[in-house]
Structure formats: structure tokens, C-alpha cells
Amino acid sequence: MPSVFMEVWLSSLFGWDFKAARATIFGAGTAPISWISISDVAEHAVRSIDGPRLANRELPLGGPEALSPNEVVKVFEKAAGRRYTVKHIPRLMLSLLSPAIGLFNEGVASGMSLGAQCALGDVIDSPLQRELAVPLTNVREYAERVFNA
């Protein structure tokens, strides 16, 4: 069970516009999150296939550092060489509107609910994950990859 995928949450799907230097943050943006790359999760899955010690075990997965969304914006600003315009969506608004929006659009409601939950943070420090020693992508590497693409 992985933490927040940086390729999803730090993308246009959730209000990040790299070219225009704009970011959307759910809540205050102060709660740390163990951002993880999809490719790192895939590597853990591959290694788990033949790992007998992982059979029938839950493997919490987090990235190499826990950064708040506000800290992530600073990483992207440094990689882009310019300041970002940041829009915060209050967590309470997401929580309250999600059920009503769900009556019309379940996908949007689900995203709002996930955003509200994500605003609380998601720090994962897994001894089993550390034991597997899979090299992990950090947010700075992801940001550089985005701007070099």
C-alpha cells in the first residue's frame, strides 16, 4: 500500500501546471507526505514476486523523504527557476462538498475526498521497505525530470 504518487498528485490532474508555474494544494499544505514514484512502487512489486519473506504481508511504501506540499512547491520553484502561484483549497470545503458532488460525479467526488485526506499528511516509514533497499526517487529528481522532458 503506497503513499501518494508524485506523478499523479503533482500533475495537471490535481491542478499543477508546470509551464505556467501554478500549483493547487489541498488544505494548508503543511502536513508532510511520503511522496513516492510509480516506478518505485512497480520495482517493489517486481521484487516482491519472488520474495518469500513478503508472501501474504502488507508492505507500506513511502518515498525517501516526507515533504509538505508547501515544501514541494519550493522544490519545483528551484527546479523551474521561477516562483509558483499557489492556490489552496480548504480541507473542510473538500470534505463537506464531496458527498454532494458525488450525487452528480463520483470521480470528482472521489478526488475531493482523497484531497481532503491527503491534506492531513501521509508519512510512511516502513522497516520492511528499508530492508528491501530499493533506490527511491525523490521529489527533486521528479521535478528535474518534468522540466527536462
mmCIF file of C-alpha atoms in Angstrom:
data_model
loop_
_atom_site.group_PDB
_atom_site.id
_atom_site.type_symbol
_atom_site.label_atom_id
_atom_site.label_comp_id
_atom_site.label_asym_id
_atom_site.label_seq_id
_atom_site.Cartn_x
_atom_site.Cartn_y
_atom_site.Cartn_z
ATOM 1 C CA MET A 1 0.000 0.000 0.000
ATOM 2 C CA PRO A 2 1.816 3.070 -1.248
ATOM 3 C CA SER A 3 1.664 6.672 -0.172
ATOM 4 C CA VAL A 4 0.857 9.494 -2.594
ATOM 5 C CA PHE A 5 2.084 9.025 -6.181
ATOM 6 C CA MET A 6 4.018 12.155 -7.146
ATOM 7 C CA GLU A 7 3.343 11.588 -10.865
ATOM 8 C CA VAL A 8 -0.398 11.781 -10.169
ATOM 9 C CA TRP A 9 -0.753 14.305 -7.345
ATOM 10 C CA LEU A 10 1.870 16.678 -8.773
ATOM 11 C CA SER A 11 0.280 16.764 -12.222
ATOM 12 C CA SER A 12 -2.377 18.639 -14.163
ATOM 13 C CA LEU A 13 -4.951 16.114 -12.925
ATOM 14 C CA PHE A 14 -4.704 17.728 -9.477
ATOM 15 C CA GLY A 15 -4.060 21.323 -10.512
ATOM 16 C CA TRP A 16 -0.319 21.516 -11.162
ATOM 17 C CA ASP A 17 0.679 23.436 -14.304
ATOM 18 C CA PHE A 18 4.439 23.278 -14.770
ATOM 19 C CA LYS A 19 4.585 25.563 -17.808
ATOM 20 C CA ALA A 20 2.543 28.300 -16.119
ATOM 21 C CA ALA A 21 4.230 27.734 -12.709
ATOM 22 C CA ARG A 22 0.953 27.138 -10.863
ATOM 23 C CA ALA A 23 0.105 24.632 -8.161
ATOM 24 C CA THR A 24 -3.047 23.630 -6.317
ATOM 25 C CA ILE A 25 -2.656 22.473 -2.743
ATOM 26 C CA PHE A 26 -5.343 20.783 -0.687
ATOM 27 C CA GLY A 27 -5.580 22.248 2.803
ATOM 28 C CA ALA A 28 -2.897 24.405 4.390
ATOM 29 C CA GLY A 29 -0.113 22.410 2.736
ATOM 30 C CA THR A 30 1.846 21.946 5.950
ATOM 31 C CA ALA A 31 1.351 18.218 6.627
ATOM 32 C CA PRO A 32 4.251 16.023 5.456
ATOM 33 C CA ILE A 33 3.706 13.343 2.840
ATOM 34 C CA SER A 34 5.997 10.477 1.805
ATOM 35 C CA TRP A 35 5.693 11.163 -1.955
ATOM 36 C CA ILE A 36 6.598 8.068 -3.956
ATOM 37 C CA SER A 37 7.180 7.433 -7.638
ATOM 38 C CA ILE A 38 5.000 4.981 -9.509
ATOM 39 C CA SER A 39 8.127 3.342 -10.935
ATOM 40 C CA ASP A 40 9.470 2.772 -7.400
ATOM 41 C CA VAL A 41 6.221 1.055 -6.427
ATOM 42 C CA ALA A 42 6.478 -1.105 -9.555
ATOM 43 C CA GLU A 43 10.049 -2.077 -8.629
ATOM 44 C CA HIS A 44 8.872 -3.118 -5.152
ATOM 45 C CA ALA A 45 6.113 -5.196 -6.747
ATOM 46 C CA VAL A 46 8.584 -6.961 -9.034
ATOM 47 C CA ARG A 47 10.925 -7.730 -6.146
ATOM 48 C CA SER A 48 8.010 -8.974 -4.063
ATOM 49 C CA ILE A 49 7.016 -11.638 -6.588
ATOM 50 C CA ASP A 50 9.900 -13.930 -5.704
ATOM 51 C CA GLY A 51 10.438 -12.697 -2.150
ATOM 52 C CA PRO A 52 9.224 -15.451 0.186
ATOM 53 C CA ARG A 53 9.523 -13.177 3.227
ATOM 54 C CA LEU A 54 6.973 -10.857 1.570
ATOM 55 C CA ALA A 55 4.349 -13.528 0.917
ATOM 56 C CA ASN A 56 0.987 -12.570 2.416
ATOM 57 C CA ARG A 57 2.446 -9.473 4.086
ATOM 58 C CA GLU A 58 1.384 -5.871 3.786
ATOM 59 C CA LEU A 59 4.208 -3.643 2.552
ATOM 60 C CA PRO A 60 3.661 0.047 3.294
ATOM 61 C CA LEU A 61 5.564 2.128 0.737
ATOM 62 C CA GLY A 62 6.713 5.715 1.043
ATOM 63 C CA GLY A 63 9.239 7.861 -0.721
ATOM 64 C CA PRO A 64 12.704 8.743 0.574
ATOM 65 C CA GLU A 65 11.590 11.951 2.312
ATOM 66 C CA ALA A 66 8.444 13.368 3.837
ATOM 67 C CA LEU A 67 7.783 16.858 2.468
ATOM 68 C CA SER A 68 4.764 19.084 2.930
ATOM 69 C CA PRO A 69 3.057 20.288 -0.257
ATOM 70 C CA ASN A 70 4.367 23.789 0.513
ATOM 71 C CA GLU A 71 7.908 22.369 0.604
ATOM 72 C CA VAL A 72 7.248 20.563 -2.690
ATOM 73 C CA VAL A 73 6.310 23.884 -4.290
ATOM 74 C CA LYS A 74 9.701 25.263 -3.216
ATOM 75 C CA VAL A 75 11.436 22.267 -4.830
ATOM 76 C CA PHE A 76 9.564 22.938 -8.078
ATOM 77 C CA GLU A 77 10.336 26.663 -7.905
ATOM 78 C CA LYS A 78 14.033 25.882 -7.611
ATOM 79 C CA ALA A 79 13.904 23.383 -10.499
ATOM 80 C CA ALA A 80 11.921 25.819 -12.678
ATOM 81 C CA GLY A 81 13.974 28.853 -11.709
ATOM 82 C CA ARG A 82 10.825 30.867 -11.011
ATOM 83 C CA ARG A 83 8.145 31.406 -8.393
ATOM 84 C CA TYR A 84 4.893 29.470 -8.449
ATOM 85 C CA THR A 85 1.411 30.844 -7.972
ATOM 86 C CA VAL A 86 -0.252 28.631 -5.378
ATOM 87 C CA LYS A 87 -3.971 28.117 -4.837
ATOM 88 C CA HIS A 88 -5.058 26.446 -1.588
ATOM 89 C CA ILE A 89 -8.370 24.606 -1.440
ATOM 90 C CA PRO A 90 -9.575 24.384 2.173
ATOM 91 C CA ARG A 91 -9.755 20.851 3.512
ATOM 92 C CA LEU A 92 -13.121 21.496 5.159
ATOM 93 C CA MET A 93 -14.601 22.592 1.843
ATOM 94 C CA LEU A 94 -13.389 19.386 0.168
ATOM 95 C CA SER A 95 -14.809 17.254 2.978
ATOM 96 C CA LEU A 96 -18.191 18.978 3.027
ATOM 97 C CA LEU A 97 -18.737 19.225 -0.732
ATOM 98 C CA SER A 98 -17.521 15.752 -1.681
ATOM 99 C CA PRO A 99 -20.753 13.897 -0.734
ATOM 100 C CA ALA A 100 -22.938 16.388 -2.596
ATOM 101 C CA ILE A 101 -20.732 16.347 -5.704
ATOM 102 C CA GLY A 102 -20.848 12.544 -5.558
ATOM 103 C CA LEU A 103 -24.521 12.661 -6.474
ATOM 104 C CA PHE A 104 -23.524 14.086 -9.869
ATOM 105 C CA ASN A 105 -19.947 12.963 -10.470
ATOM 106 C CA GLU A 106 -18.415 10.133 -8.441
ATOM 107 C CA GLY A 107 -14.948 10.625 -9.936
ATOM 108 C CA VAL A 108 -14.703 14.272 -8.935
ATOM 109 C CA ALA A 109 -16.148 13.492 -5.501
ATOM 110 C CA SER A 110 -13.593 10.750 -5.001
ATOM 111 C CA GLY A 111 -10.771 13.144 -5.938
ATOM 112 C CA MET A 112 -12.114 15.717 -3.481
ATOM 113 C CA SER A 113 -12.311 13.125 -0.724
ATOM 114 C CA LEU A 114 -8.772 11.955 -1.451
ATOM 115 C CA GLY A 115 -7.595 15.574 -1.449
ATOM 116 C CA ALA A 116 -9.157 16.144 1.965
ATOM 117 C CA GLN A 117 -7.474 13.014 3.299
ATOM 118 C CA CYS A 118 -4.138 13.911 1.709
ATOM 119 C CA ALA A 119 -4.258 17.342 3.385
ATOM 120 C CA LEU A 120 -3.820 15.530 6.702
ATOM 121 C CA GLY A 121 -0.469 14.145 5.549
ATOM 122 C CA ASP A 122 0.764 10.629 4.919
ATOM 123 C CA VAL A 123 4.131 9.743 6.389
ATOM 124 C CA ILE A 124 5.226 6.160 5.851
ATOM 125 C CA ASP A 125 8.350 4.827 7.485
ATOM 126 C CA SER A 126 8.461 1.112 6.770
ATOM 127 C CA PRO A 127 11.289 -1.024 8.227
ATOM 128 C CA LEU A 128 10.436 -3.752 5.711
ATOM 129 C CA GLN A 129 10.708 -1.291 2.833
ATOM 130 C CA ARG A 130 14.104 -0.093 4.111
ATOM 131 C CA GLU A 131 15.222 -3.710 4.341
ATOM 132 C CA LEU A 132 14.431 -4.235 0.644
ATOM 133 C CA ALA A 133 16.751 -1.298 -0.175
ATOM 134 C CA VAL A 134 15.077 -0.305 -3.449
ATOM 135 C CA PRO A 135 16.599 3.000 -4.647
ATOM 136 C CA LEU A 136 13.871 5.648 -4.403
ATOM 137 C CA THR A 137 13.126 8.721 -6.498
ATOM 138 C CA ASN A 138 12.847 11.945 -4.513
ATOM 139 C CA VAL A 139 10.684 14.964 -5.351
ATOM 140 C CA ARG A 140 13.672 16.988 -6.605
ATOM 141 C CA GLU A 141 14.540 14.253 -9.123
ATOM 142 C CA TYR A 142 10.924 14.130 -10.269
ATOM 143 C CA ALA A 143 10.795 17.929 -10.663
ATOM 144 C CA GLU A 144 14.008 17.914 -12.703
ATOM 145 C CA ARG A 145 12.620 15.130 -14.874
ATOM 146 C CA VAL A 146 9.446 17.170 -15.501
ATOM 147 C CA PHE A 147 11.393 20.248 -16.551
ATOM 148 C CA ASN A 148 13.858 18.300 -18.703
ATOM 149 C CA ALA A 149 11.086 16.479 -20.599
#
